Amino acid sequence: MAARSELLGRFRALLTPPLAALRTRHHGDLHLGQVLWTGRDFVLFDFEGEPARPLSTRRLKLSPLRDVAGMLRSFDYAAHHGLAALETTGELPAEGTEPYLPWAAFWSRWAGSAYLRSYLRHASPGGFLPAEPAETDALLTVFLLEKAVYELGYELDNRPHWLHLPLRGLLELVGG
């Protein structure tokens, strides 16, 4: 709650001035679980969008950066859930995940940075991203926050023991 005003301020950044970004069809629920490696290339599947959202919402044209935010949040989940799984199976020493959290955060940032750098390099010539890097950053930040808030609700409803994942993501995004 201490970061509430910072969080709301990030969303207000989109109100003025208007961003020059195109909207298009997008995946709608992109994360690592929707990606297959064929041995030569990556294939994305399951383009139905987020099943919990109404079909009318899933059909809206939005920025593809919303999918980028989903993938970036997925790297964070993969790193931290992987640690929790090792703790559950007893494959970590008695001190648990605590000493390994900086490494999980490092991997998540490294994988996310590599993904984002490649995405922007390949997508920028397409003309559907904002022309100004600051606008791309503002839009991506809001989508990351939106995704983390959505995850918070999802985990509260379905997996309360995973609540720490979106909470940590939200705090990191607002600098807390």
mmCIF file of C-alpha atoms in Angstrom:
data_model
loop_
_atom_site.group_PDB
_atom_site.id
_atom_site.type_symbol
_atom_site.label_atom_id
_atom_site.label_comp_id
_atom_site.label_asym_id
_atom_site.label_seq_id
_atom_site.Cartn_x
_atom_site.Cartn_y
_atom_site.Cartn_z
ATOM 1 C CA MET A 1 0.000 0.000 0.000
ATOM 2 C CA ALA A 2 2.948 2.324 0.556
ATOM 3 C CA ALA A 3 3.652 2.224 -3.197
ATOM 4 C CA ARG A 4 0.035 2.965 -4.155
ATOM 5 C CA SER A 5 0.637 6.543 -5.349
ATOM 6 C CA GLU A 6 3.705 5.455 -7.348
ATOM 7 C CA LEU A 7 1.684 2.656 -8.946
ATOM 8 C CA LEU A 8 -1.182 4.969 -9.898
ATOM 9 C CA GLY A 9 1.305 7.536 -11.210
ATOM 10 C CA ARG A 10 2.702 4.973 -13.651
ATOM 11 C CA PHE A 11 -0.800 4.421 -15.063
ATOM 12 C CA ARG A 12 -1.442 8.191 -15.266
ATOM 13 C CA ALA A 13 1.643 8.515 -17.491
ATOM 14 C CA LEU A 14 -0.444 7.149 -20.361
ATOM 15 C CA LEU A 15 -3.104 9.832 -20.117
ATOM 16 C CA THR A 16 -1.073 12.716 -21.535
ATOM 17 C CA PRO A 17 0.242 13.169 -24.109
ATOM 18 C CA PRO A 18 -1.385 10.556 -26.350
ATOM 19 C CA LEU A 19 1.020 7.838 -27.472
ATOM 20 C CA ALA A 20 1.584 7.217 -31.172
ATOM 21 C CA ALA A 21 1.258 3.434 -31.135
ATOM 22 C CA LEU A 22 -0.817 1.203 -33.361
ATOM 23 C CA ARG A 23 -3.182 -1.422 -32.081
ATOM 24 C CA THR A 24 -3.379 -4.836 -33.690
ATOM 25 C CA ARG A 25 -4.426 -8.384 -33.000
ATOM 26 C CA HIS A 26 -2.145 -9.971 -30.466
ATOM 27 C CA HIS A 27 -1.760 -13.289 -28.677
ATOM 28 C CA GLY A 28 -3.501 -12.139 -25.518
ATOM 29 C CA ASP A 29 -2.007 -14.684 -23.101
ATOM 30 C CA LEU A 30 1.633 -14.993 -24.102
ATOM 31 C CA HIS A 31 3.938 -16.680 -21.597
ATOM 32 C CA LEU A 32 6.568 -19.425 -21.629
ATOM 33 C CA GLY A 33 3.867 -22.088 -21.399
ATOM 34 C CA GLN A 34 2.616 -20.992 -24.848
ATOM 35 C CA VAL A 35 5.986 -21.443 -26.580
ATOM 36 C CA LEU A 36 7.444 -24.593 -28.117
ATOM 37 C CA TRP A 37 10.993 -25.133 -29.349
ATOM 38 C CA THR A 38 10.967 -27.257 -32.521
ATOM 39 C CA GLY A 39 14.715 -27.812 -32.605
ATOM 40 C CA ARG A 40 15.075 -25.056 -35.191
ATOM 41 C CA ASP A 41 12.686 -22.316 -34.146
ATOM 42 C CA PHE A 42 10.201 -21.198 -31.525
ATOM 43 C CA VAL A 43 6.496 -21.664 -32.202
ATOM 44 C CA LEU A 44 3.763 -19.763 -30.368
ATOM 45 C CA PHE A 45 0.419 -21.448 -29.865
ATOM 46 C CA ASP A 46 -2.960 -21.082 -28.145
ATOM 47 C CA PHE A 47 -4.058 -17.740 -29.551
ATOM 48 C CA GLU A 48 -7.422 -17.747 -27.761
ATOM 49 C CA GLY A 49 -6.313 -15.005 -25.349
ATOM 50 C CA GLU A 50 -6.784 -15.038 -21.590
ATOM 51 C CA PRO A 51 -9.644 -17.530 -21.024
ATOM 52 C CA ALA A 52 -10.940 -15.671 -17.939
ATOM 53 C CA ARG A 53 -11.684 -12.562 -20.014
ATOM 54 C CA PRO A 54 -14.860 -12.194 -22.092
ATOM 55 C CA LEU A 55 -14.538 -12.952 -25.801
ATOM 56 C CA SER A 56 -15.451 -9.354 -26.661
ATOM 57 C CA THR A 57 -12.440 -8.159 -24.630
ATOM 58 C CA ARG A 58 -10.123 -10.770 -26.155
ATOM 59 C CA ARG A 59 -11.046 -9.613 -29.664
ATOM 60 C CA LEU A 60 -10.015 -5.987 -29.051
ATOM 61 C CA LYS A 61 -7.038 -4.704 -30.976
ATOM 62 C CA LEU A 62 -4.338 -3.650 -28.537
ATOM 63 C CA SER A 63 -0.631 -3.045 -28.497
ATOM 64 C CA PRO A 64 1.509 -6.157 -29.031
ATOM 65 C CA LEU A 65 3.626 -4.836 -26.150
ATOM 66 C CA ARG A 66 0.951 -6.375 -23.914
ATOM 67 C CA ASP A 67 2.223 -9.792 -25.063
ATOM 68 C CA VAL A 68 5.812 -8.695 -24.467
ATOM 69 C CA ALA A 69 4.870 -7.799 -20.885
ATOM 70 C CA GLY A 70 3.313 -11.240 -20.445
ATOM 71 C CA MET A 71 6.503 -12.927 -21.565
ATOM 72 C CA LEU A 72 8.686 -10.736 -19.346
ATOM 73 C CA ARG A 73 6.533 -11.560 -16.314
ATOM 74 C CA SER A 74 6.766 -15.230 -17.308
ATOM 75 C CA PHE A 75 10.556 -15.166 -16.988
ATOM 76 C CA ASP A 76 10.142 -13.890 -13.427
ATOM 77 C CA TYR A 77 7.663 -16.667 -12.636
ATOM 78 C CA ALA A 78 9.931 -19.314 -14.156
ATOM 79 C CA ALA A 79 12.954 -18.242 -12.114
ATOM 80 C CA HIS A 80 11.200 -17.972 -8.768
ATOM 81 C CA HIS A 81 8.848 -20.910 -9.194
ATOM 82 C CA GLY A 82 11.844 -23.042 -10.170
ATOM 83 C CA LEU A 83 13.497 -22.196 -6.878
ATOM 84 C CA ALA A 84 10.334 -23.015 -4.943
ATOM 85 C CA ALA A 85 10.102 -26.379 -6.720
ATOM 86 C CA LEU A 86 13.703 -27.205 -5.749
ATOM 87 C CA GLU A 87 12.906 -26.310 -2.154
ATOM 88 C CA THR A 88 9.792 -28.510 -2.175
ATOM 89 C CA THR A 89 11.703 -31.528 -3.475
ATOM 90 C CA GLY A 90 14.496 -30.979 -0.943
ATOM 91 C CA GLU A 91 17.106 -30.279 -3.614
ATOM 92 C CA LEU A 92 18.154 -27.029 -1.923
ATOM 93 C CA PRO A 93 20.167 -26.838 1.300
ATOM 94 C CA ALA A 94 18.373 -26.297 4.596
ATOM 95 C CA GLU A 95 18.516 -22.490 4.346
ATOM 96 C CA GLY A 96 15.970 -22.695 1.505
ATOM 97 C CA THR A 97 15.600 -20.295 -1.385
ATOM 98 C CA GLU A 98 16.789 -17.103 0.334
ATOM 99 C CA PRO A 99 20.482 -17.308 -0.749
ATOM 100 C CA TYR A 100 19.420 -18.047 -4.329
ATOM 101 C CA LEU A 101 16.890 -15.221 -4.784
ATOM 102 C CA PRO A 102 19.488 -12.776 -6.198
ATOM 103 C CA TRP A 103 20.452 -15.398 -8.790
ATOM 104 C CA ALA A 104 16.828 -15.989 -9.748
ATOM 105 C CA ALA A 105 16.325 -12.227 -10.128
ATOM 106 C CA PHE A 106 19.528 -11.966 -12.176
ATOM 107 C CA TRP A 107 18.451 -14.762 -14.532
ATOM 108 C CA SER A 108 14.967 -13.282 -14.914
ATOM 109 C CA ARG A 109 16.387 -9.858 -15.791
ATOM 110 C CA TRP A 110 19.010 -11.328 -18.123
ATOM 111 C CA ALA A 111 16.491 -13.522 -19.998
ATOM 112 C CA GLY A 112 13.971 -10.674 -20.110
ATOM 113 C CA SER A 113 16.566 -8.207 -21.392
ATOM 114 C CA ALA A 114 17.702 -10.598 -24.117
ATOM 115 C CA TYR A 115 14.083 -11.227 -25.147
ATOM 116 C CA LEU A 116 13.147 -7.536 -25.122
ATOM 117 C CA ARG A 117 16.271 -6.441 -26.999
ATOM 118 C CA SER A 118 15.611 -9.001 -29.740
ATOM 119 C CA TYR A 119 11.902 -8.189 -29.876
ATOM 120 C CA LEU A 120 12.508 -4.460 -30.256
ATOM 121 C CA ARG A 121 15.212 -5.013 -32.876
ATOM 122 C CA HIS A 122 12.895 -7.142 -35.013
ATOM 123 C CA ALA A 123 9.616 -5.308 -34.327
ATOM 124 C CA SER A 124 10.777 -1.704 -34.650
ATOM 125 C CA PRO A 125 10.894 -1.716 -38.474
ATOM 126 C CA GLY A 126 7.246 -2.900 -38.496
ATOM 127 C CA GLY A 127 5.971 0.568 -37.583
ATOM 128 C CA PHE A 128 3.500 -0.612 -34.938
ATOM 129 C CA LEU A 129 5.581 0.418 -31.924
ATOM 130 C CA PRO A 130 5.805 4.025 -30.726
ATOM 131 C CA ALA A 131 8.517 5.951 -32.544
ATOM 132 C CA GLU A 132 9.895 7.388 -29.307
ATOM 133 C CA PRO A 133 11.725 4.971 -26.964
ATOM 134 C CA ALA A 134 10.294 6.834 -23.939
ATOM 135 C CA GLU A 135 6.758 6.117 -25.174
ATOM 136 C CA THR A 136 7.592 2.434 -25.707
ATOM 137 C CA ASP A 137 9.003 2.317 -22.192
ATOM 138 C CA ALA A 138 5.922 3.995 -20.680
ATOM 139 C CA LEU A 139 3.570 1.654 -22.513
ATOM 140 C CA LEU A 140 5.556 -1.455 -21.602
ATOM 141 C CA THR A 141 5.747 -0.376 -17.956
ATOM 142 C CA VAL A 142 1.975 0.017 -17.766
ATOM 143 C CA PHE A 143 1.438 -3.385 -19.388
ATOM 144 C CA LEU A 144 3.888 -4.974 -16.933
ATOM 145 C CA LEU A 145 2.013 -3.406 -14.033
ATOM 146 C CA GLU A 146 -1.334 -4.425 -15.500
ATOM 147 C CA LYS A 147 -0.103 -8.007 -15.896
ATOM 148 C CA ALA A 148 1.232 -8.125 -12.331
ATOM 149 C CA VAL A 149 -2.085 -6.778 -10.969
ATOM 150 C CA TYR A 150 -3.963 -9.402 -13.017
ATOM 151 C CA GLU A 151 -1.621 -12.104 -11.656
ATOM 152 C CA LEU A 152 -2.298 -10.875 -8.132
ATOM 153 C CA GLY A 153 -6.029 -11.477 -8.577
ATOM 154 C CA TYR A 154 -5.438 -14.817 -10.266
ATOM 155 C CA GLU A 155 -3.165 -16.075 -7.504
ATOM 156 C CA LEU A 156 -5.562 -14.865 -4.792
ATOM 157 C CA ASP A 157 -8.358 -16.871 -6.437
ATOM 158 C CA ASN A 158 -6.421 -19.978 -7.471
ATOM 159 C CA ARG A 159 -2.996 -20.333 -5.829
ATOM 160 C CA PRO A 160 -2.646 -18.160 -2.737
ATOM 161 C CA HIS A 161 0.691 -19.829 -1.960
ATOM 162 C CA TRP A 162 2.071 -18.215 -5.162
ATOM 163 C CA LEU A 163 0.950 -14.717 -4.156
ATOM 164 C CA HIS A 164 4.547 -13.688 -3.451
ATOM 165 C CA LEU A 165 5.367 -13.844 -7.193
ATOM 166 C CA PRO A 166 3.119 -11.014 -8.436
ATOM 167 C CA LEU A 167 3.610 -9.040 -5.212
ATOM 168 C CA ARG A 168 7.383 -9.053 -5.663
ATOM 169 C CA GLY A 169 6.929 -8.126 -9.322
ATOM 170 C CA LEU A 170 4.695 -5.168 -8.451
ATOM 171 C CA LEU A 171 7.121 -3.901 -5.822
ATOM 172 C CA GLU A 172 10.037 -4.221 -8.213
ATOM 173 C CA LEU A 173 8.156 -2.344 -10.938
ATOM 174 C CA VAL A 174 7.375 0.602 -8.659
ATOM 175 C CA GLY A 175 10.861 0.649 -7.188
ATOM 176 C CA GLY A 176 9.890 -0.669 -3.770
#
